[in-house]
């Protein structure tokens, strides 16, 4: 297995209208948004590693999103990874809306749950970059990646074992859709 697979930036995967359609699920009440505040599990009273808002987009009535994301993930996996991937977790709709909202350095690979490990992570930009400042996705893997364009409809895709973060929000609101392709344990 090649652990040195670089993150990929994929422009214009979703149209602006498709992104708006996903965001409209929030206003239609089809996504239950709640505050997401995460600290390291062993540290009672610890400083949080995440503060944002999120909800889950399930496949029901949203098959078109899953189909499009599956096509992107499959092409990336066939070209770069060749991982045994067998499905998705529900897609996470994330909102950074309060100044300072962030997600500190972490990896997605080990969920610590009774689920197969995450193998490929995708982040779909749902907000036009003129609508917010800060909230940059940064990845530290074979090098430090902090220069991704952040156009509405773009995807950044990377192996789930890559260390990454979202910097604090400075102003505005940023929305994204995050997806994880899963499969059996790596051998």
Coordinates of C-alpha atoms in Angstrom, one line a residue:
X1 CA 0.0 0.0 0.0
X2 CA 1.2 3.5 -0.8
X3 CA 0.9 5.7 2.3
X4 CA 2.3 8.6 0.4
X5 CA -0.8 9.3 -1.7
X6 CA -1.1 13.0 -2.1
X7 CA -4.4 14.9 -1.6
X8 CA -6.1 15.8 -4.8
X9 CA -8.0 19.0 -5.6
X10 CA -10.9 18.5 -8.0
X11 CA -12.5 21.7 -9.4
X12 CA -16.2 22.1 -10.4
X13 CA -17.3 18.7 -9.4
X14 CA -20.7 20.0 -8.3
X15 CA -22.4 23.0 -9.9
X16 CA -23.4 26.0 -7.9
X17 CA -27.1 25.0 -8.2
X18 CA -26.3 21.5 -6.9
X19 CA -24.5 23.0 -3.9
X20 CA -27.5 25.3 -3.3
X21 CA -29.7 22.3 -3.5
X22 CA -27.7 20.5 -0.8
X23 CA -27.6 23.7 1.4
X24 CA -31.4 24.0 1.0
X25 CA -31.8 20.6 2.9
X26 CA -30.9 22.6 6.1
X27 CA -33.6 25.2 5.6
X28 CA -36.1 22.6 4.7
X29 CA -35.5 20.8 8.0
X30 CA -34.1 17.7 6.3
X31 CA -30.8 18.0 8.2
X32 CA -30.9 18.2 12.0
X33 CA -28.1 20.6 12.8
X34 CA -26.5 20.6 16.2
X35 CA -23.4 21.9 17.8
X36 CA -20.4 19.7 17.5
X37 CA -17.9 20.1 20.2
X38 CA -15.2 17.5 20.5
X39 CA -12.4 17.0 23.0
X40 CA -9.9 14.2 23.3
X41 CA -11.7 11.4 25.0
X42 CA -9.2 10.8 27.8
X43 CA -8.9 14.4 28.9
X44 CA -11.7 15.5 31.2
X45 CA -12.0 19.3 31.0
X46 CA -9.7 19.3 27.9
X47 CA -9.5 22.1 25.4
X48 CA -11.8 21.1 22.5
X49 CA -10.3 20.0 19.2
X50 CA -13.5 21.0 17.4
X51 CA -16.3 23.5 17.5
X52 CA -18.7 23.7 14.6
X53 CA -22.3 22.6 13.8
X54 CA -23.2 19.6 11.8
X55 CA -25.9 17.2 10.8
X56 CA -26.2 14.1 8.6
X57 CA -27.4 13.6 5.1
X58 CA -28.7 10.1 4.6
X59 CA -29.1 8.4 1.2
X60 CA -32.9 8.5 1.4
X61 CA -34.1 11.1 -1.1
X62 CA -30.5 12.2 -1.6
X63 CA -29.2 9.3 -3.8
X64 CA -28.0 11.8 -6.4
X65 CA -25.4 13.2 -3.9
X66 CA -24.2 9.7 -3.0
X67 CA -24.0 8.7 -6.7
X68 CA -21.9 11.7 -7.6
X69 CA -19.6 11.3 -4.6
X70 CA -19.2 7.6 -5.3
X71 CA -18.1 8.4 -8.9
X72 CA -15.5 10.8 -7.6
X73 CA -14.2 8.5 -4.9
X74 CA -14.1 5.5 -7.3
X75 CA -12.0 7.4 -9.8
X76 CA -9.6 8.6 -7.2
X77 CA -9.3 5.1 -5.6
X78 CA -8.8 3.3 -9.0
X79 CA -6.2 5.8 -10.0
X80 CA -4.3 6.5 -6.7
X81 CA -5.1 4.1 -3.9
X82 CA -6.5 0.7 -4.9
X83 CA -8.1 0.4 -1.4
X84 CA -10.8 -2.2 -0.5
X85 CA -13.7 0.3 -0.2
X86 CA -17.2 -1.1 0.4
X87 CA -19.5 1.8 1.4
X88 CA -20.1 5.1 3.0
X89 CA -20.9 6.5 6.4
X90 CA -23.8 9.0 6.2
X91 CA -22.5 12.3 4.8
X92 CA -21.7 15.0 7.3
X93 CA -23.1 18.5 6.6
X94 CA -20.8 20.9 8.5
X95 CA -21.4 24.6 9.2
X96 CA -18.8 27.0 10.6
X97 CA -20.9 30.0 11.6
X98 CA -19.6 31.5 14.8
X99 CA -16.3 33.4 14.7
X100 CA -13.6 31.0 16.0
X101 CA -15.4 27.8 14.9
X102 CA -12.7 25.3 13.9
X103 CA -11.5 21.7 13.8
X104 CA -8.0 21.2 15.0
X105 CA -5.4 18.6 13.7
X106 CA -6.9 15.1 13.4
X107 CA -7.1 12.0 11.2
X108 CA -10.4 10.4 10.0
X109 CA -9.1 6.8 9.7
X110 CA -9.9 5.4 13.1
X111 CA -13.5 6.0 14.1
X112 CA -13.2 4.1 17.4
X113 CA -16.7 2.7 16.7
X114 CA -18.0 -0.7 15.7
X115 CA -17.7 0.3 12.0
X116 CA -15.1 -0.4 9.4
X117 CA -12.3 2.2 9.2
X118 CA -12.5 5.2 7.1
X119 CA -10.2 5.0 4.1
X120 CA -10.9 7.9 1.8
X121 CA -12.1 11.4 2.9
X122 CA -13.8 13.9 0.7
X123 CA -14.6 17.5 1.5
X124 CA -17.1 19.4 -0.8
X125 CA -17.1 23.2 -0.7
X126 CA -20.7 24.4 -0.5
X127 CA -20.1 28.1 0.1
X128 CA -18.7 30.7 -2.2
X129 CA -15.3 31.9 -0.8
X130 CA -16.6 35.6 -0.9
X131 CA -19.0 34.7 1.9
X132 CA -16.5 34.0 4.6
X133 CA -12.9 34.4 5.8
X134 CA -10.7 31.8 7.5
X135 CA -12.0 28.2 7.9
X136 CA -9.3 26.9 5.6
X137 CA -8.8 23.2 5.1
X138 CA -5.2 22.3 5.6
X139 CA -3.5 18.9 5.2
X140 CA -0.2 17.8 6.5
X141 CA 1.0 14.7 4.8
X142 CA 3.8 14.3 2.3
X143 CA 4.1 18.1 2.6
X144 CA 2.0 20.9 4.1
X145 CA -1.1 21.7 1.9
X146 CA -2.7 25.0 2.6
X147 CA -3.2 26.5 -0.8
X148 CA -6.3 24.7 -2.1
X149 CA -8.7 26.9 -4.0
X150 CA -12.0 27.0 -2.2
X151 CA -14.5 27.5 -5.0
X152 CA -18.1 26.4 -4.5
X153 CA -18.5 22.9 -5.9
X154 CA -14.8 21.9 -5.6
X155 CA -13.8 18.7 -3.8
X156 CA -10.6 17.9 -1.9
X157 CA -10.1 14.2 -1.6
X158 CA -7.4 12.4 0.4
X159 CA -6.6 9.2 2.3
X160 CA -8.3 9.2 5.7
X161 CA -5.0 8.7 7.5
X162 CA -3.8 12.2 6.4
X163 CA -3.5 14.7 9.3
X164 CA -5.7 17.7 8.6
X165 CA -7.6 20.6 10.2
X166 CA -9.9 23.5 9.5
X167 CA -8.6 26.8 10.7
X168 CA -10.8 29.2 12.8
X169 CA -13.5 31.1 11.1
X170 CA -12.8 34.8 10.9
X171 CA -16.1 36.0 9.5
X172 CA -19.1 34.9 7.5
X173 CA -20.4 31.3 7.3
X174 CA -18.8 28.3 5.6
X175 CA -20.7 25.1 4.7
X176 CA -19.2 21.9 3.5
X177 CA -20.2 18.3 3.0
X178 CA -17.7 15.7 4.3
X179 CA -17.8 12.1 3.3
X180 CA -15.9 9.0 4.3
X181 CA -15.6 5.8 2.2
X182 CA -15.1 2.8 4.4
X183 CA -13.8 -0.7 4.1
X184 CA -12.2 -3.6 6.0
X185 CA -9.1 -3.1 8.2
X186 CA -5.9 -2.4 6.4
X187 CA -3.5 -5.4 6.3

